[in-house]
JSON list of C-alpha atoms in Angstrom, two decimals:
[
{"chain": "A", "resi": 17, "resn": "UNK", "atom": "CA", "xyz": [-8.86, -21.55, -2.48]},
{"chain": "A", "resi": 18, "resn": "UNK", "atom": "CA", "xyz": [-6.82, -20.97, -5.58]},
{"chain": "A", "resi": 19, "resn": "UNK", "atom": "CA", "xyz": [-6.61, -17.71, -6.57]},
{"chain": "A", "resi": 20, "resn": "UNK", "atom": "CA", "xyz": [-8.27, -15.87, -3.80]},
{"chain": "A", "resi": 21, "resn": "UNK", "atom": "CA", "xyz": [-8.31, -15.96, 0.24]},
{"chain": "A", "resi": 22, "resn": "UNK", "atom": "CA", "xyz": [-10.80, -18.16, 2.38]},
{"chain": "A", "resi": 23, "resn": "UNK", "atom": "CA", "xyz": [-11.75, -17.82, 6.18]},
{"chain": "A", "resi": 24, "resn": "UNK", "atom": "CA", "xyz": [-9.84, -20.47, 8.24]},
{"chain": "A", "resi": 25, "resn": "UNK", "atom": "CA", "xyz": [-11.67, -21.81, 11.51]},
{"chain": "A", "resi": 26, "resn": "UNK", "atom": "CA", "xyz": [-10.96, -19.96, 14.63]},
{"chain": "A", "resi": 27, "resn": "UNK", "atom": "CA", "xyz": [-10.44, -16.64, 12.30]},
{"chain": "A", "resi": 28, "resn": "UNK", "atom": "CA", "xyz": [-7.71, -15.58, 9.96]},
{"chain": "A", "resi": 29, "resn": "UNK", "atom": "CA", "xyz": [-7.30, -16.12, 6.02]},
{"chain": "A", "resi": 30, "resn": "UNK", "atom": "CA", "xyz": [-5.45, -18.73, 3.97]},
{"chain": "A", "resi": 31, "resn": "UNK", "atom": "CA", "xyz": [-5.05, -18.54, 0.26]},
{"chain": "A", "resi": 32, "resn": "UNK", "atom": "CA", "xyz": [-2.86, -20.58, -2.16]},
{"chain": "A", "resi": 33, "resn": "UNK", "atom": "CA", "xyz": [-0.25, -19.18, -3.85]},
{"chain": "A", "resi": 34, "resn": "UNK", "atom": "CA", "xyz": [2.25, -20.45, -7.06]},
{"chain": "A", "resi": 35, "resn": "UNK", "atom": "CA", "xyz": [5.81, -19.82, -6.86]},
{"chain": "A", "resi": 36, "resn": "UNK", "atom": "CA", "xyz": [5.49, -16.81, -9.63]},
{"chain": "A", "resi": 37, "resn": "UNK", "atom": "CA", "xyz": [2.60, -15.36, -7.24]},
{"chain": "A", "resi": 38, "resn": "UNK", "atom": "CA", "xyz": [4.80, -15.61, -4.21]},
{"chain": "A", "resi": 39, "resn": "UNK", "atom": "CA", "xyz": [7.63, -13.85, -6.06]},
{"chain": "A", "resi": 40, "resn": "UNK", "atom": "CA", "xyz": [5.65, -10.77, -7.64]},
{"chain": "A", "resi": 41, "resn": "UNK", "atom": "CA", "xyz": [3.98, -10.00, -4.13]},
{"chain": "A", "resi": 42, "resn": "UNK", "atom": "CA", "xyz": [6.91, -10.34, -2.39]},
{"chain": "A", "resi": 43, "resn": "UNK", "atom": "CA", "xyz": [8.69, -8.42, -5.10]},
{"chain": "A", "resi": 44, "resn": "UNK", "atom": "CA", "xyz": [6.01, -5.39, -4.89]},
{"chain": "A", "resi": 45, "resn": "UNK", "atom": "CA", "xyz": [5.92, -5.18, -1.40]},
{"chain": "A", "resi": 46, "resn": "UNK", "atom": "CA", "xyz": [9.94, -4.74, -1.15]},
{"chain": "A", "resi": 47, "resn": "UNK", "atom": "CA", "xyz": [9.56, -2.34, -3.62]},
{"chain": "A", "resi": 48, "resn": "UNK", "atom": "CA", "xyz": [6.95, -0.48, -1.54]},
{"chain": "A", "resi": 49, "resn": "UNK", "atom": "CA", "xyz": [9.42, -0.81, 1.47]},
{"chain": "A", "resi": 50, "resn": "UNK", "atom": "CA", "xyz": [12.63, 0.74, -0.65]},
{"chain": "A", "resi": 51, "resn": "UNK", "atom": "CA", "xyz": [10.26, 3.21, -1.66]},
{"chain": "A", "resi": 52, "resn": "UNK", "atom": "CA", "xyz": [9.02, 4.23, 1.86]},
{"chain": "A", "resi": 53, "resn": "UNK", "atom": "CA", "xyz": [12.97, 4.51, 2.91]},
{"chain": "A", "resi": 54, "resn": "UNK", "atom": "CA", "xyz": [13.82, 3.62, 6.50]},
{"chain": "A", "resi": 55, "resn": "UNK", "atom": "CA", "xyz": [12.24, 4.85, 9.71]},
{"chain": "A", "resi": 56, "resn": "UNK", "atom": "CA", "xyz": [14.21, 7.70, 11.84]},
{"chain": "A", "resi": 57, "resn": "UNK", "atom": "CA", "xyz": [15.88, 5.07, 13.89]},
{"chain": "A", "resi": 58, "resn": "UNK", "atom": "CA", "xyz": [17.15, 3.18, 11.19]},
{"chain": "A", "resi": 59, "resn": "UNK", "atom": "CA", "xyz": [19.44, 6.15, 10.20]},
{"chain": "A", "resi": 60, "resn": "UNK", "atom": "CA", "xyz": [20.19, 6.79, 13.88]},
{"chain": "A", "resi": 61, "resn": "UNK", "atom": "CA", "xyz": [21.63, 5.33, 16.75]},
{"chain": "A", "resi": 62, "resn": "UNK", "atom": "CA", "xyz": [20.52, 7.63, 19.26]},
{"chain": "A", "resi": 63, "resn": "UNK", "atom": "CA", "xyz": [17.04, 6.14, 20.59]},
{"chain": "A", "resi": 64, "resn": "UNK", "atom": "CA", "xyz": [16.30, 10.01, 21.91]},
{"chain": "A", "resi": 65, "resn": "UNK", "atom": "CA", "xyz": [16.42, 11.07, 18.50]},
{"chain": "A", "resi": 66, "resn": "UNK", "atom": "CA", "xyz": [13.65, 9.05, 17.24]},
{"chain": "A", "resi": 67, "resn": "UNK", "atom": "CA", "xyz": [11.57, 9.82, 20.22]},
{"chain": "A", "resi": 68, "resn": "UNK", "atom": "CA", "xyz": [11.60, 13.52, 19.41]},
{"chain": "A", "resi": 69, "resn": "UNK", "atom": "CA", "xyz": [12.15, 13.47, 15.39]},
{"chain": "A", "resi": 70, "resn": "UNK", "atom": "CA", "xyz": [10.04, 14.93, 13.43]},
{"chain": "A", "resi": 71, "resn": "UNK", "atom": "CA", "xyz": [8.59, 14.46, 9.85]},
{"chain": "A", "resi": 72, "resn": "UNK", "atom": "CA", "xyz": [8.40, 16.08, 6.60]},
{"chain": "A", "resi": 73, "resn": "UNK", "atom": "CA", "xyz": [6.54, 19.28, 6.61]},
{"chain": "A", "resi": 74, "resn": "UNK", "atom": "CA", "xyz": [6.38, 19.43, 3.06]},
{"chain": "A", "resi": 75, "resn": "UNK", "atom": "CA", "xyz": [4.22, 16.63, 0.57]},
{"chain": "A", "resi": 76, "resn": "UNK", "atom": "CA", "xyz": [6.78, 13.86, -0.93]},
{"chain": "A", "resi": 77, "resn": "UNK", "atom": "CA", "xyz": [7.54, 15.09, -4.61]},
{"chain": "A", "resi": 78, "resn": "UNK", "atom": "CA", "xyz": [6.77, 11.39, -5.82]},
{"chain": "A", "resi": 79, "resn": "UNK", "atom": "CA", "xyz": [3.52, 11.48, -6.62]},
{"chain": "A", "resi": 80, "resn": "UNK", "atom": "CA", "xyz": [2.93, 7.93, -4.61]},
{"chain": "A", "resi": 81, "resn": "UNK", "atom": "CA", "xyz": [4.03, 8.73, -1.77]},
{"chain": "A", "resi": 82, "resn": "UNK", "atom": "CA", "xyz": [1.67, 11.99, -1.98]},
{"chain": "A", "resi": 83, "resn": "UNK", "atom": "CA", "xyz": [-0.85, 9.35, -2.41]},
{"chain": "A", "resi": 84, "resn": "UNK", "atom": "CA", "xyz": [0.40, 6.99, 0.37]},
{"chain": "A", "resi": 85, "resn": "UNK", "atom": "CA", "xyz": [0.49, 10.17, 2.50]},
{"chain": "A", "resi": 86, "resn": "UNK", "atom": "CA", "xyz": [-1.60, 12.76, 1.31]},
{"chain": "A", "resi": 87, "resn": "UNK", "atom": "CA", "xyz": [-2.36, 16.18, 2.60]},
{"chain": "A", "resi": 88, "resn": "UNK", "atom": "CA", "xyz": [-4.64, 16.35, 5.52]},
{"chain": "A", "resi": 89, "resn": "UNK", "atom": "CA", "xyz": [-6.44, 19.11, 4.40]},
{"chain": "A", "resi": 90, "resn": "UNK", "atom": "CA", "xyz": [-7.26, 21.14, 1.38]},
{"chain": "A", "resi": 91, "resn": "UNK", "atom": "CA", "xyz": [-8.16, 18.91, -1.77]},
{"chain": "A", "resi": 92, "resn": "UNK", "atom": "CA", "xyz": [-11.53, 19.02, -4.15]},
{"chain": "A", "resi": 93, "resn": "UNK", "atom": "CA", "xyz": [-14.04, 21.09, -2.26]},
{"chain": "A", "resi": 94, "resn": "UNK", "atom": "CA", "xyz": [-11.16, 23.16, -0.94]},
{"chain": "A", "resi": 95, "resn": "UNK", "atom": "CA", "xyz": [-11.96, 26.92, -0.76]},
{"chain": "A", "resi": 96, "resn": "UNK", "atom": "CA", "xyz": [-10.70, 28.94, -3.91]},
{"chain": "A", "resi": 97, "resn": "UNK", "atom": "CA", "xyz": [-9.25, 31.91, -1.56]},
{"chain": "A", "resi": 98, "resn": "UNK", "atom": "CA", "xyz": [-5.78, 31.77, -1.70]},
{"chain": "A", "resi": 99, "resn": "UNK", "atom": "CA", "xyz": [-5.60, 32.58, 2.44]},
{"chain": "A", "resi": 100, "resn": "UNK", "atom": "CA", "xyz": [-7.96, 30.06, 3.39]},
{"chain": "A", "resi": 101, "resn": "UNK", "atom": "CA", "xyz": [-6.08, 27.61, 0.85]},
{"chain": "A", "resi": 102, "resn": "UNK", "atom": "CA", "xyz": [-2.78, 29.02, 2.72]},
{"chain": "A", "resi": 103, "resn": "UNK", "atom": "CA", "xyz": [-3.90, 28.62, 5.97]},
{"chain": "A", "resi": 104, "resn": "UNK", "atom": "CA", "xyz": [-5.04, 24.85, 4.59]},
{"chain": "A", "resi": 105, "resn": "UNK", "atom": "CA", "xyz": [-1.50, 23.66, 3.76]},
{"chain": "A", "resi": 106, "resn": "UNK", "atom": "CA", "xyz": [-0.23, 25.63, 6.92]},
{"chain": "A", "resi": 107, "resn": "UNK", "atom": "CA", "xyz": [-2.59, 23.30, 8.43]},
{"chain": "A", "resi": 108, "resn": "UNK", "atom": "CA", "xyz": [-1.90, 20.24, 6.10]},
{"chain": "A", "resi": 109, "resn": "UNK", "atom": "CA", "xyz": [2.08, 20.76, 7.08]},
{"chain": "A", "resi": 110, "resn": "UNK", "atom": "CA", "xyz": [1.72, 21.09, 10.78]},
{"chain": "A", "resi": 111, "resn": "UNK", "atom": "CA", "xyz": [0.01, 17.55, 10.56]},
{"chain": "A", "resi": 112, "resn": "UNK", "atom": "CA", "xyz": [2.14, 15.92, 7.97]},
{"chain": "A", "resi": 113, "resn": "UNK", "atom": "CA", "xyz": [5.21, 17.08, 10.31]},
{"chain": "A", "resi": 114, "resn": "UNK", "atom": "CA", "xyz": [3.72, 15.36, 13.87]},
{"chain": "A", "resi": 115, "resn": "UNK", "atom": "CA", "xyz": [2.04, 12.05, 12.02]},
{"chain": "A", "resi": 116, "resn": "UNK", "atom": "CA", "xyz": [4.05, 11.69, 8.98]},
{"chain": "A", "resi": 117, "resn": "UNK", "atom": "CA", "xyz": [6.90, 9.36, 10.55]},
{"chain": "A", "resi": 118, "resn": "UNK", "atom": "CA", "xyz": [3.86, 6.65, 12.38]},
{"chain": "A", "resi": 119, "resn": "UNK", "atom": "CA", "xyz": [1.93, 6.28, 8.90]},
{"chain": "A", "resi": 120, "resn": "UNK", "atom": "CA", "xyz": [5.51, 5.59, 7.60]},
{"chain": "A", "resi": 121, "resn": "UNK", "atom": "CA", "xyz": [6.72, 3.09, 10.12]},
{"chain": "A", "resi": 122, "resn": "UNK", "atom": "CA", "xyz": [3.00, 1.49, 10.37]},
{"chain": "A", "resi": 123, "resn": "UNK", "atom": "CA", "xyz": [3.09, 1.32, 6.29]},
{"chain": "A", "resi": 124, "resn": "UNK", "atom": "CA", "xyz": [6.61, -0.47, 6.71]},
{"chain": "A", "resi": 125, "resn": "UNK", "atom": "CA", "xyz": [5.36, -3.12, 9.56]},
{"chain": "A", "resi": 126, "resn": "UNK", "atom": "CA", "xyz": [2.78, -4.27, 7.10]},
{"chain": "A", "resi": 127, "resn": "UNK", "atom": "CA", "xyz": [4.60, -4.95, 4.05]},
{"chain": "A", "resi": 128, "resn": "UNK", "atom": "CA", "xyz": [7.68, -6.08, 6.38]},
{"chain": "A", "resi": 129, "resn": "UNK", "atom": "CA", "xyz": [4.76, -8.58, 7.49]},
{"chain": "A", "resi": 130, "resn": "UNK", "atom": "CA", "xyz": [3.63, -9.58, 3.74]},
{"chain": "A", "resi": 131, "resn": "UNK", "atom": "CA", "xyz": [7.45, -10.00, 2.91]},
{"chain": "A", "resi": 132, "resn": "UNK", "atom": "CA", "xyz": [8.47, -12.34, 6.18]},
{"chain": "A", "resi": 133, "resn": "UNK", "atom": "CA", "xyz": [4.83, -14.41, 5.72]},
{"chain": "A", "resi": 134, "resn": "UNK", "atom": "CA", "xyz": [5.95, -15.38, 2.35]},
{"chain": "A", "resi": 135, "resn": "UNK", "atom": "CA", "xyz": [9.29, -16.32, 3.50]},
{"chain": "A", "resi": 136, "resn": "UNK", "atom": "CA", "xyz": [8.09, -18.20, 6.11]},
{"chain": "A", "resi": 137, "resn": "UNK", "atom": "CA", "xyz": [5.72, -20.59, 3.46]},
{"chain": "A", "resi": 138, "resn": "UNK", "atom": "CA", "xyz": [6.56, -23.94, 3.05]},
{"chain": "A", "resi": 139, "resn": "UNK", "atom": "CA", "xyz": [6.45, -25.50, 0.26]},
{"chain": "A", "resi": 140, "resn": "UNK", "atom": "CA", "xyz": [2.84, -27.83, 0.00]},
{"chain": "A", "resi": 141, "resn": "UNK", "atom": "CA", "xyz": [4.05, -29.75, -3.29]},
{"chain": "A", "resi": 142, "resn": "UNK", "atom": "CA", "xyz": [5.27, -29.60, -6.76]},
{"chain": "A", "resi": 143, "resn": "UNK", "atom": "CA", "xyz": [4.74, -25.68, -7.00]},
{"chain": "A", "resi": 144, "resn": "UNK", "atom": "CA", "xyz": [3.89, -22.88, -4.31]},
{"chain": "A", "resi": 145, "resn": "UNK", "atom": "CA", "xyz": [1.83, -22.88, -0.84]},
{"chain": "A", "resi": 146, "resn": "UNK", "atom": "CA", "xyz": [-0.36, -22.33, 1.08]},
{"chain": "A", "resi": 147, "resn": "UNK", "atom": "CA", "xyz": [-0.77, -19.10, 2.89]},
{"chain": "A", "resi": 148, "resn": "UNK", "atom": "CA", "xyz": [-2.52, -19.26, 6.58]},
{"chain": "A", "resi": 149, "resn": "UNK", "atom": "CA", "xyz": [-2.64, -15.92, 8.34]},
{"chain": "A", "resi": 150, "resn": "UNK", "atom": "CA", "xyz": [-4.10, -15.41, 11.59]},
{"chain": "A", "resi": 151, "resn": "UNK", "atom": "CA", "xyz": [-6.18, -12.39, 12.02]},
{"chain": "A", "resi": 152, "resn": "UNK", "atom": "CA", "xyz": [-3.85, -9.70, 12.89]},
{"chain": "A", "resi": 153, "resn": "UNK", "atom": "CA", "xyz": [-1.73, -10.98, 10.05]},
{"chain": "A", "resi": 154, "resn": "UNK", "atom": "CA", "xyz": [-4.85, -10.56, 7.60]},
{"chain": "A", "resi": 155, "resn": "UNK", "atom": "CA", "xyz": [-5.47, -7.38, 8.77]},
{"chain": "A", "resi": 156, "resn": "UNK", "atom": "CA", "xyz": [-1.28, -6.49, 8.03]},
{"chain": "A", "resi": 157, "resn": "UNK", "atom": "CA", "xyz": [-1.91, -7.83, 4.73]},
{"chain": "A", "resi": 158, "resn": "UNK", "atom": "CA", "xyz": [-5.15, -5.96, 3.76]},
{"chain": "A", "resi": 159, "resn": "UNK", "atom": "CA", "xyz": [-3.47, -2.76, 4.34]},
{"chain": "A", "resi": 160, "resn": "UNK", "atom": "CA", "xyz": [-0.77, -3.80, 2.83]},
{"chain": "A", "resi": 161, "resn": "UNK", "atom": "CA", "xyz": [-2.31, -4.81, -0.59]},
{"chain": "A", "resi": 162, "resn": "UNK", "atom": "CA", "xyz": [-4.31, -1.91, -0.61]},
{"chain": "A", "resi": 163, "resn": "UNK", "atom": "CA", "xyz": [-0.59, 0.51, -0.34]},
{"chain": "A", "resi": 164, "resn": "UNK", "atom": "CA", "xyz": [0.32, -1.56, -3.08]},
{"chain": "A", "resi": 165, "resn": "UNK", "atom": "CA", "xyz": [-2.84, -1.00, -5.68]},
{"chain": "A", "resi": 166, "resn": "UNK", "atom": "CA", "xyz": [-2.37, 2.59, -4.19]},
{"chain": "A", "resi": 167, "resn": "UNK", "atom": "CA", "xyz": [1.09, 2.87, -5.94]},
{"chain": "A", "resi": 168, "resn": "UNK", "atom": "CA", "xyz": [0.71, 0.92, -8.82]},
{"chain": "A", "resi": 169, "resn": "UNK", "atom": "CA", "xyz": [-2.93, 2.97, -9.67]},
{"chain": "A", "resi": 170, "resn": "UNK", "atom": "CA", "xyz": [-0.96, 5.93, -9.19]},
{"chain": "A", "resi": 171, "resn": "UNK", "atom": "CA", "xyz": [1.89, 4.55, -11.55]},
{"chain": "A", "resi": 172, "resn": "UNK", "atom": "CA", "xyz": [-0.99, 4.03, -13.76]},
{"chain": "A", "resi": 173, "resn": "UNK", "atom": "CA", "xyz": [-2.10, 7.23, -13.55]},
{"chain": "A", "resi": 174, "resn": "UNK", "atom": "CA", "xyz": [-5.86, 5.10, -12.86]},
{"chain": "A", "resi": 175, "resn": "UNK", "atom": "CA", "xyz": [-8.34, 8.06, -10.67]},
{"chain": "A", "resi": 176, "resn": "UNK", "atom": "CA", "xyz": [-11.37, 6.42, -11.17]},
{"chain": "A", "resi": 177, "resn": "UNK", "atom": "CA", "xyz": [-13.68, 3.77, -11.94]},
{"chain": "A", "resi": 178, "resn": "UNK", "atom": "CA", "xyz": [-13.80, 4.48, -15.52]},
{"chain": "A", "resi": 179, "resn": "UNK", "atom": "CA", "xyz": [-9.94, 4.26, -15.63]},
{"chain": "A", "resi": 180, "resn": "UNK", "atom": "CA", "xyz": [-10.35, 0.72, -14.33]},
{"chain": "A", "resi": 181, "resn": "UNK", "atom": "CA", "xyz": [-12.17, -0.77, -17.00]},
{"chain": "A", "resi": 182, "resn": "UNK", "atom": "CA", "xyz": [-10.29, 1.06, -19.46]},
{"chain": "A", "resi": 183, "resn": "UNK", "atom": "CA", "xyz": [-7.65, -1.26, -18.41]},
{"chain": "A", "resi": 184, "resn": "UNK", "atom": "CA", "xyz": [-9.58, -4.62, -18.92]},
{"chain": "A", "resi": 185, "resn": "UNK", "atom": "CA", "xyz": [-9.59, -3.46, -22.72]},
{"chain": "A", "resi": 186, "resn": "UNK", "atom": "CA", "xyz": [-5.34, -2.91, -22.86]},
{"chain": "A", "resi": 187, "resn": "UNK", "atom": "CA", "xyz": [-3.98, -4.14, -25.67]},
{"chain": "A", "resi": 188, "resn": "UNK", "atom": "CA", "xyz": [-1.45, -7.08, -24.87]},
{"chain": "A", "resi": 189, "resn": "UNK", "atom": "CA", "xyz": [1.24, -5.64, -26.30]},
{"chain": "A", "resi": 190, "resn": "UNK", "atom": "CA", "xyz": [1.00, -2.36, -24.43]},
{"chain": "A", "resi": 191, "resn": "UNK", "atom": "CA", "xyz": [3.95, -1.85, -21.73]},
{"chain": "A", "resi": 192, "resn": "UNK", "atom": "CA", "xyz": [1.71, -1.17, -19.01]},
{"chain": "A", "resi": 193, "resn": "UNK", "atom": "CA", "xyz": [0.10, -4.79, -19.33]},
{"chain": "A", "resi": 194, "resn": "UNK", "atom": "CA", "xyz": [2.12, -6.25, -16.70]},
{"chain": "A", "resi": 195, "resn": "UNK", "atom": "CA", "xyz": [1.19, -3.56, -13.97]},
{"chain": "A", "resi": 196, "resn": "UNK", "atom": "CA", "xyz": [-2.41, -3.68, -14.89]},
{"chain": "A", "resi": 197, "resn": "UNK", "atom": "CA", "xyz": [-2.46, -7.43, -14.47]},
{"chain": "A", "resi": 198, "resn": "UNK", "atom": "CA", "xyz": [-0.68, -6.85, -10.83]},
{"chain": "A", "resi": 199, "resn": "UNK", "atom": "CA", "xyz": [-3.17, -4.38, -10.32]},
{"chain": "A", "resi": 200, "resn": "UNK", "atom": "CA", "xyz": [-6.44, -5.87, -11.41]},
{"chain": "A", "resi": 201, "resn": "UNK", "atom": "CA", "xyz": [-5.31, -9.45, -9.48]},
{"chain": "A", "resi": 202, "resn": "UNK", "atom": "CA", "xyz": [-3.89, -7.40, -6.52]},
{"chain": "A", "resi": 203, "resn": "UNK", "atom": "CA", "xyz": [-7.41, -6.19, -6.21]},
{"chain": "A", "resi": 204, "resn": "UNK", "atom": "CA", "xyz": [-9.45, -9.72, -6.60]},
{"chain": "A", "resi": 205, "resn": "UNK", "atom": "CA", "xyz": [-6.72, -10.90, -3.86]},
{"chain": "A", "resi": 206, "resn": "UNK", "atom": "CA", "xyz": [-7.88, -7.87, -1.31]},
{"chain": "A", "resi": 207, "resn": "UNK", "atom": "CA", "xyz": [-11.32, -7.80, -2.32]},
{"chain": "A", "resi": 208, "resn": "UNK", "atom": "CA", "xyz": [-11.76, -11.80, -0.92]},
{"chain": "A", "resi": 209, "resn": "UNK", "atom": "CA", "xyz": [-9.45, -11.17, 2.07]},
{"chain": "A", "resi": 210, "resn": "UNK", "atom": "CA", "xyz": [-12.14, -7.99, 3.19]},
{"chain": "A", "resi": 211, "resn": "UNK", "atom": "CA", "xyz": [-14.78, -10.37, 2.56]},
{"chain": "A", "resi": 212, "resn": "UNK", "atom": "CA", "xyz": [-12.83, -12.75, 5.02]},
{"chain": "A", "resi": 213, "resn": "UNK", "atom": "CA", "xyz": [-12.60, -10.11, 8.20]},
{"chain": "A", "resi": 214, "resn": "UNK", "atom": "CA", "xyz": [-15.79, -9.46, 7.51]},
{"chain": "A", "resi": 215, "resn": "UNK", "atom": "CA", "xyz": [-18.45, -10.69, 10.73]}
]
């Protein structure tokens, strides 16, 4: 179980986890939350005004939220007319405005749920835990991890497979190192908890 997530009888996922492991996830995915920002009724005390708000219309300028919430339309294969590509962000906007705020507040439950899951570990001995999530849980965590590769790969400027095993070959001293290592073990960590869910 070290090191990567195992089914648990009756469904679900458990992995064990070292203190410094605990602390980077947990770290990341509070990150991902201050970067989200706080849903429309955090900000407001009128319950009415949540009910009706509406989101953005235009793409976040940081270029992971764009990923976290790209545009609905448009994109490679898009037509090279600029009306059609007009009418595509037209488009692209109308949606981002209506289904923006969900993605947001879904994105938040699940790293709010990778954040109070590690808070909720007790200790099983000298150093760290062990992690038991049910199935919903696993679920909240597999979209979570992935939102966090998301925004670290975009961080790393990584768009495809051959940017990936550039990495492997980074030198140690290179700044990035740290991030990559998130990145790469952030991905063995999903990778076994999909195999888990999986019939």
């Amino acid at each position: 179980m070290p090191g990567h997530f195992e089914p648990v009888p009756g469904g679900g996922a458990a992995v064990a986890l070292d203190d410094v492991e605990i602390s980077i996830i947990r770290s990341l995915a509070v990150q991902l939350l201050e970067l989200i920002g706080p849903g429309p009724g955090e900000v407001s005390d009128d319950p009415l005004a949540e009910l009706f708000a509406e989101g953005p219309s235009e793409p976040p300028a940081d270029p992971v939220l764009h990923r976290l919430f790209p545009d609905a339309y448009g994109g490679p294969g898009a037509p090279e007319d600029r009306a059609s590509q007009a009418e595509l962000q037209e488009h692209s906007s109308e949606f981002r405005r209506f289904t923006e705020n969900d993605l947001r507040a879904g994105k938040r439950d699940d790293a709010l749920a990778v954040v109070r899951s590690l808070d909720g570990l007790a200790p099983a001995g000298d150093s760290g835990a062990v992690l038991k999530l049910t199935p919903d849980e696993s679920v909240r965590w597999m979209r979570a991890l992935n939102d966090l590769r998301l925004a670290i790969g975009t961080r790393l400027d990584i768009t495809d497979e051959e940017d990936t095993d550039l990495l492997y070959r980074l030198p140690d001293e290179d700044p990035r190192k740290p991030m990559v290592m998130a990145y790469l073990w952030l991905g063995g960590l999903q990778e076994t908890l999909v195999e888990t869910l999986l019939p």
